[in-house]
Coordinates of C-alpha atoms in Angstrom, one line a residue:
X1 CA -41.9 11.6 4.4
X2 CA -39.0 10.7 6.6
X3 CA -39.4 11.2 10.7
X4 CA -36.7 11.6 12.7
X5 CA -37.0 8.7 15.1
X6 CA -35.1 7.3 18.3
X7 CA -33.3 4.5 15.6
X8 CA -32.0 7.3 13.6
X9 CA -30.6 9.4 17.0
X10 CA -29.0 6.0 18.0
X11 CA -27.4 5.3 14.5
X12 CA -26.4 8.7 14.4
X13 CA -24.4 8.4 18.1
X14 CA -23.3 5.4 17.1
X15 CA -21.6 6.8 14.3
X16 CA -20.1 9.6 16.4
X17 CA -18.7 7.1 18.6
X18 CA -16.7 5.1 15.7
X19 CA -15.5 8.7 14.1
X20 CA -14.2 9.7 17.6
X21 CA -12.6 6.2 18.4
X22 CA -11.1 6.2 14.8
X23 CA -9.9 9.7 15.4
X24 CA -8.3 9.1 18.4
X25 CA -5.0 7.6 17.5
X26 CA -4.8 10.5 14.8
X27 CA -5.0 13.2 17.6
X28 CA -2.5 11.5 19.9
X29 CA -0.3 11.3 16.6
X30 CA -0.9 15.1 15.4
X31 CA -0.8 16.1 19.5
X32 CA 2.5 14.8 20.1
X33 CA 4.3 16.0 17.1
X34 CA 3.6 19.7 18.1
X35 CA 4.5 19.2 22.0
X36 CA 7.9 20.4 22.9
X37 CA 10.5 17.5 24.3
X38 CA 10.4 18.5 28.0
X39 CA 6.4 18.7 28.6
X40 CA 6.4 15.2 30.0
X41 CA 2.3 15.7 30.4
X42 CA -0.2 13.1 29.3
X43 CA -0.7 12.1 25.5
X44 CA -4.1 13.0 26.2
X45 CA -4.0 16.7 27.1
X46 CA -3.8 18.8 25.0
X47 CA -0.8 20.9 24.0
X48 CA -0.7 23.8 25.2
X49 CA 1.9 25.2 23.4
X50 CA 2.7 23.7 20.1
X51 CA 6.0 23.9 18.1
X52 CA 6.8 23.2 14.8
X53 CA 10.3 23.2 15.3
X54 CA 9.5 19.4 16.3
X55 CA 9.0 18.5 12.4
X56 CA 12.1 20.3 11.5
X57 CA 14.4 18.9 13.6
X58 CA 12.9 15.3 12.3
X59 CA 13.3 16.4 9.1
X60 CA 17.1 17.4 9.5
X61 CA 18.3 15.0 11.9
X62 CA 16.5 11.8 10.1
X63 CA 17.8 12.9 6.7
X64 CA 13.8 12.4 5.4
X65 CA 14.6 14.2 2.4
X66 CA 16.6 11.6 0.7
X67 CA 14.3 8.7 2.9
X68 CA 11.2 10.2 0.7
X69 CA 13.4 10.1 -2.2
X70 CA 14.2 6.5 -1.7
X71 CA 10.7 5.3 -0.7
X72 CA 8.8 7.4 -3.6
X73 CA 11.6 5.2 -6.1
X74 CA 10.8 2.0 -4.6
X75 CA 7.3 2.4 -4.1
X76 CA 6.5 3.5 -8.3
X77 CA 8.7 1.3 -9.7
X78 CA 7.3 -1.6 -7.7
X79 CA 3.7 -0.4 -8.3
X80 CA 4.2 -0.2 -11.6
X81 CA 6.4 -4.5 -12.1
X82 CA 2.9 -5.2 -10.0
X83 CA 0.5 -3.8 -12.2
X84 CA 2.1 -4.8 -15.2
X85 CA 3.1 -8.3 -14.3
X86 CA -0.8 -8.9 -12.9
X87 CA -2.9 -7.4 -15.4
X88 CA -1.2 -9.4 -18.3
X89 CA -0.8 -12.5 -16.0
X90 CA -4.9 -12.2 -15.1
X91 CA -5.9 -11.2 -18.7
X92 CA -5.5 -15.5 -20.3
X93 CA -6.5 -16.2 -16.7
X94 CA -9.5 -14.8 -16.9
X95 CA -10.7 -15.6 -20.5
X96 CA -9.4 -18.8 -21.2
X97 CA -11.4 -21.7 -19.8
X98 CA -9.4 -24.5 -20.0
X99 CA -8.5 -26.8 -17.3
X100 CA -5.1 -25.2 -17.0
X101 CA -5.7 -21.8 -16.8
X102 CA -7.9 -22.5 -13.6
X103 CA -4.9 -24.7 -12.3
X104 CA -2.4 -21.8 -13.0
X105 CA -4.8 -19.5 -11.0
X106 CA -4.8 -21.6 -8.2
X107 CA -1.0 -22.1 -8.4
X108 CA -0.7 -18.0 -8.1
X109 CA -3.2 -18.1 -5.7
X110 CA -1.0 -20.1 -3.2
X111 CA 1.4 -17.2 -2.9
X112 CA -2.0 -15.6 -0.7
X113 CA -1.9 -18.5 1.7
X114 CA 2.1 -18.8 2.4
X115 CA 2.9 -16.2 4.5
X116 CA 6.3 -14.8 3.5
X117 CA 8.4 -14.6 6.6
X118 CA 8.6 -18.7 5.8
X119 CA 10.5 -17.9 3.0
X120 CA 12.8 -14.6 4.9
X121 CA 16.0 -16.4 5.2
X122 CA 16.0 -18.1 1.6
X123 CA 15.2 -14.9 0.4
X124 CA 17.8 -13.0 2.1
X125 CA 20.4 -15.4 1.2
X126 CA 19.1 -15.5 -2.4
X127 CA 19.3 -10.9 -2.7
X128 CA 23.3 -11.7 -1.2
X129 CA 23.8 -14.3 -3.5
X130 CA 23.0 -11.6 -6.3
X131 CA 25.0 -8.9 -4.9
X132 CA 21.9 -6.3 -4.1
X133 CA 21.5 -6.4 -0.9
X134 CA 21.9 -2.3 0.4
X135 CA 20.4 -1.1 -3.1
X136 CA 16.8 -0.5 -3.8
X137 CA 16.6 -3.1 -6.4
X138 CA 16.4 -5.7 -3.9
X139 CA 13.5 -4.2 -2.6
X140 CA 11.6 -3.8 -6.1
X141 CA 12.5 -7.4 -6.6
X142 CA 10.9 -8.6 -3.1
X143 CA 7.6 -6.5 -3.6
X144 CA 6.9 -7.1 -7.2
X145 CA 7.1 -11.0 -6.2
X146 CA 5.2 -10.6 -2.6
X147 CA 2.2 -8.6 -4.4
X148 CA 1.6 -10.1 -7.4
X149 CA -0.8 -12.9 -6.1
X150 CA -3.2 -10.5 -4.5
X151 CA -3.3 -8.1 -7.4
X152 CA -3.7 -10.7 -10.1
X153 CA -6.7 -12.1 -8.1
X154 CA -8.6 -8.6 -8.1
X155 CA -7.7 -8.2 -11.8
X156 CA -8.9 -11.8 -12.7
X157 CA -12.4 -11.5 -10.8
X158 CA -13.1 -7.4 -12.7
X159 CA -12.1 -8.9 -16.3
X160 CA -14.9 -11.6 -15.6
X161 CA -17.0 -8.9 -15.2
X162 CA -16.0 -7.1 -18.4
X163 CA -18.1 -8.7 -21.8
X164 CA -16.0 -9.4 -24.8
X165 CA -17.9 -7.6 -27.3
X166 CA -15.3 -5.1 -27.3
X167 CA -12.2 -7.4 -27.2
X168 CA -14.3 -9.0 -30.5
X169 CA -15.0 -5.6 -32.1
X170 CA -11.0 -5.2 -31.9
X171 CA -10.3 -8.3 -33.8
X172 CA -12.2 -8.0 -36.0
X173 CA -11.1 -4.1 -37.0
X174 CA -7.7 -6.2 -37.6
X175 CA -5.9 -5.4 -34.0
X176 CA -3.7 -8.4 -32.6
X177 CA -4.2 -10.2 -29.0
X178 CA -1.3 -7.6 -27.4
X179 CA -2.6 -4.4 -29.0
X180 CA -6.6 -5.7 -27.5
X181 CA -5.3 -5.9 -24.4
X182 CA -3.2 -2.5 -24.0
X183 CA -5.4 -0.4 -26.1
X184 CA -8.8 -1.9 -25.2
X185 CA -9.0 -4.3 -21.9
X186 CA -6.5 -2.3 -19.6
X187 CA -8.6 1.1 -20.2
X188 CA -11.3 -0.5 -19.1
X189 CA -9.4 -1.8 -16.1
X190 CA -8.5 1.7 -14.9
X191 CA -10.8 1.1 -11.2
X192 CA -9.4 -2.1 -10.4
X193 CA -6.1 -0.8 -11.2
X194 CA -6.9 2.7 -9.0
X195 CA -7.3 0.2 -5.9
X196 CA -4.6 -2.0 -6.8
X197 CA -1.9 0.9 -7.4
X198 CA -3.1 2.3 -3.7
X199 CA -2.7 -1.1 -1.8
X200 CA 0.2 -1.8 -2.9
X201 CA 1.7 2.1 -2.3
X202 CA 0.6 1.8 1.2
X203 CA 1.9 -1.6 2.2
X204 CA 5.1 -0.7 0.4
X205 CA 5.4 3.0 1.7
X206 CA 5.0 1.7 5.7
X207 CA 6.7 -1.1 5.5
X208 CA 9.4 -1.5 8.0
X209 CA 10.7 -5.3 8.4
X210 CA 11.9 -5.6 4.6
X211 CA 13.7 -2.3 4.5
X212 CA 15.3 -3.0 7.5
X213 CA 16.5 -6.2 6.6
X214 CA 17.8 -5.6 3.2
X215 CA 19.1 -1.8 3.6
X216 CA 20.7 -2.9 6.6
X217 CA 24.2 -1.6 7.3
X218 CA 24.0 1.0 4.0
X219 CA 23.6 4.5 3.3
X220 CA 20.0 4.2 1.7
X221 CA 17.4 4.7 3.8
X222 CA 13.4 4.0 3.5
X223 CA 11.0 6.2 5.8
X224 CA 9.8 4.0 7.8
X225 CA 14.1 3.1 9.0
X226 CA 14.6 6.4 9.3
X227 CA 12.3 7.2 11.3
X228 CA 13.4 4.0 14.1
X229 CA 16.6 6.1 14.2
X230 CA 15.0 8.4 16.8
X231 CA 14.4 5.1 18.8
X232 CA 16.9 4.1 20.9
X233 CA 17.9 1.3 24.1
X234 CA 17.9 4.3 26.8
X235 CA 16.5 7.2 25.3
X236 CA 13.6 7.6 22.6
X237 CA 12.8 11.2 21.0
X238 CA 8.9 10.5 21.0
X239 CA 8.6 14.1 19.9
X240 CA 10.8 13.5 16.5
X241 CA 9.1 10.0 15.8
X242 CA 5.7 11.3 15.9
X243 CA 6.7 14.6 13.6
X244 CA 8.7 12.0 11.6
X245 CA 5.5 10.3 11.3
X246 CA 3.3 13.0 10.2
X247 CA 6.1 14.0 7.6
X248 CA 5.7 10.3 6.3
X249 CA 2.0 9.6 6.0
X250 CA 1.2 13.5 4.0
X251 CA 2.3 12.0 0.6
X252 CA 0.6 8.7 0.6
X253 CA -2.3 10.5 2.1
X254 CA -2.6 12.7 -1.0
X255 CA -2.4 10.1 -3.1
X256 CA -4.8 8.0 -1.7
X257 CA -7.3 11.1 -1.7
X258 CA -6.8 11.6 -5.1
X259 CA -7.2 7.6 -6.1
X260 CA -10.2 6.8 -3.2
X261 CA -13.0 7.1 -5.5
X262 CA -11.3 3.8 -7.5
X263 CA -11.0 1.5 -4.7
X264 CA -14.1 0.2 -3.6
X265 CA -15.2 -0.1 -7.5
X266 CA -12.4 -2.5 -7.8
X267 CA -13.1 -4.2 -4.7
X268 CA -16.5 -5.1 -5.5
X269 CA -15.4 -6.4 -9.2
X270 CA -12.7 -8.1 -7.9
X271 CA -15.1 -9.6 -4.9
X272 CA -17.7 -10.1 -7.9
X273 CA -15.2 -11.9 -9.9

């Protein structure tokens, strides 16, 4: 029988303590973004009189509408080069076991250790060399490259982890190497792909730097730049960022409660692996 003793009070405070220091940037967030522009009162207090009107004034004035549009387009069709490009690149990476399939993992996995603002200015100057810089396909072109090392890493170390019995059962029946893989080995990759579809949307979704770089000077917008309109050199609406924010975190959020239960199944193949 289990006793409640002075260990499990202390775990249990402890616990409170990380929820409440976890929570706390959340309720400065939420807490601003309902107090109106001229309560210049601490971040801490509480409002006592929220608005809405807050989120739709950031809504209007940031033109968010087409900003969602644009990051929702980027975001899937990036996911979507990422997963496909790293589950087929992992597959032969993972069940061949000659000496240069482990060199052509290593090669990819290289692209973990550079950090990419080394390679910002050849970058840039390759996307206006090709005429996209302003559109959204630069942006699809510079995630699906930046991501793909990471993703094909946790794809390679959960196919490890998958037998071939059922990869064998499908040759045999007659199916050929392209058909086992898309009708056979990617079902079976459905958590590692949850996690890697989620990463990937929330790096893309809040990133700032390469939006702002590559949109630069155009009518397209991402969130994130759209939001750092409200930002200024003498005066800053803190009230419109933080509703901006709010706006901007609701539809990842909901995706990432919907696709939670996947990621730390794929982690621990992937860590496995």
């Amino acid at each position: 029988m289990n006793r409640y003793t002075p260990g499990t009070l202390l775990r249990e405070i402890l616990m409170i303590a990380v929820t409440a220091v976890m929570a706390f940037p959340l309720y400065i967030l939420v807490n601003l973004s309902l107090r109106d522009p001229r309560d210049g009162g601490s971040a801490i207090r509480p409002t006592t009189s929220p608005t809405l009107g807050n989120y739709a004034d950031a809504w209007r004035e940031a033109g968010l509408a087409g900003a969602i549009v644009n990051s929702v387009i980027v975001t899937a069709i990036s996911v979507v080069f990422i997963v496909a490009v790293s589950a087929m690149a992992a597959y032969p990476l993972a069940r061949v076991t000659a000496r240069w399939s482990r060199w052509t993992f290593l090669l990819i996995m290289l692209g973990l250790l550079l950090p990419f603002q080394l390679a910002l200015l050849p970058l840039y100057q390759t996307i206006r060399d090709l005429q996209l810089l302003g559109t959204l396909a630069s942006l699809v072109l510079f995630y699906s490259g930046l991501q793909v090392p990471f993703a094909t890493f946790l794809y390679a170390g959960f196919l490890r982890a998958i037998p071939r019995d059922y990869e064998e059962a499908a040759l045999i029946d007659g199916a050929g190497p392209v058909q086992v893989f898309w009708r056979v080995v990617f079902p079976l990759l459905r958590p590692v792909t949850g996690t890697v579809v989620i990463l990937n949307a929330i790096f893309i979704w809040n990133d700032f730097l390469t939006p702002f770089l590559y949109l630069s000077g155009g009518d397209q917008q991402t969130i994130p730049v759209a939001i750092f309109g409200f930002l200024g050199q003498y005066v800053s609406q803190w009230n419109l960022v933080f509703a901006g924010l709010v706006l901007a975190m609701l539809p990842i959020l909901a995706v990432y409660f919907v696709m939670q239960r996947h990621i730390i199944k794929g982690f621990a193949g992937g860590l496995k692996g």
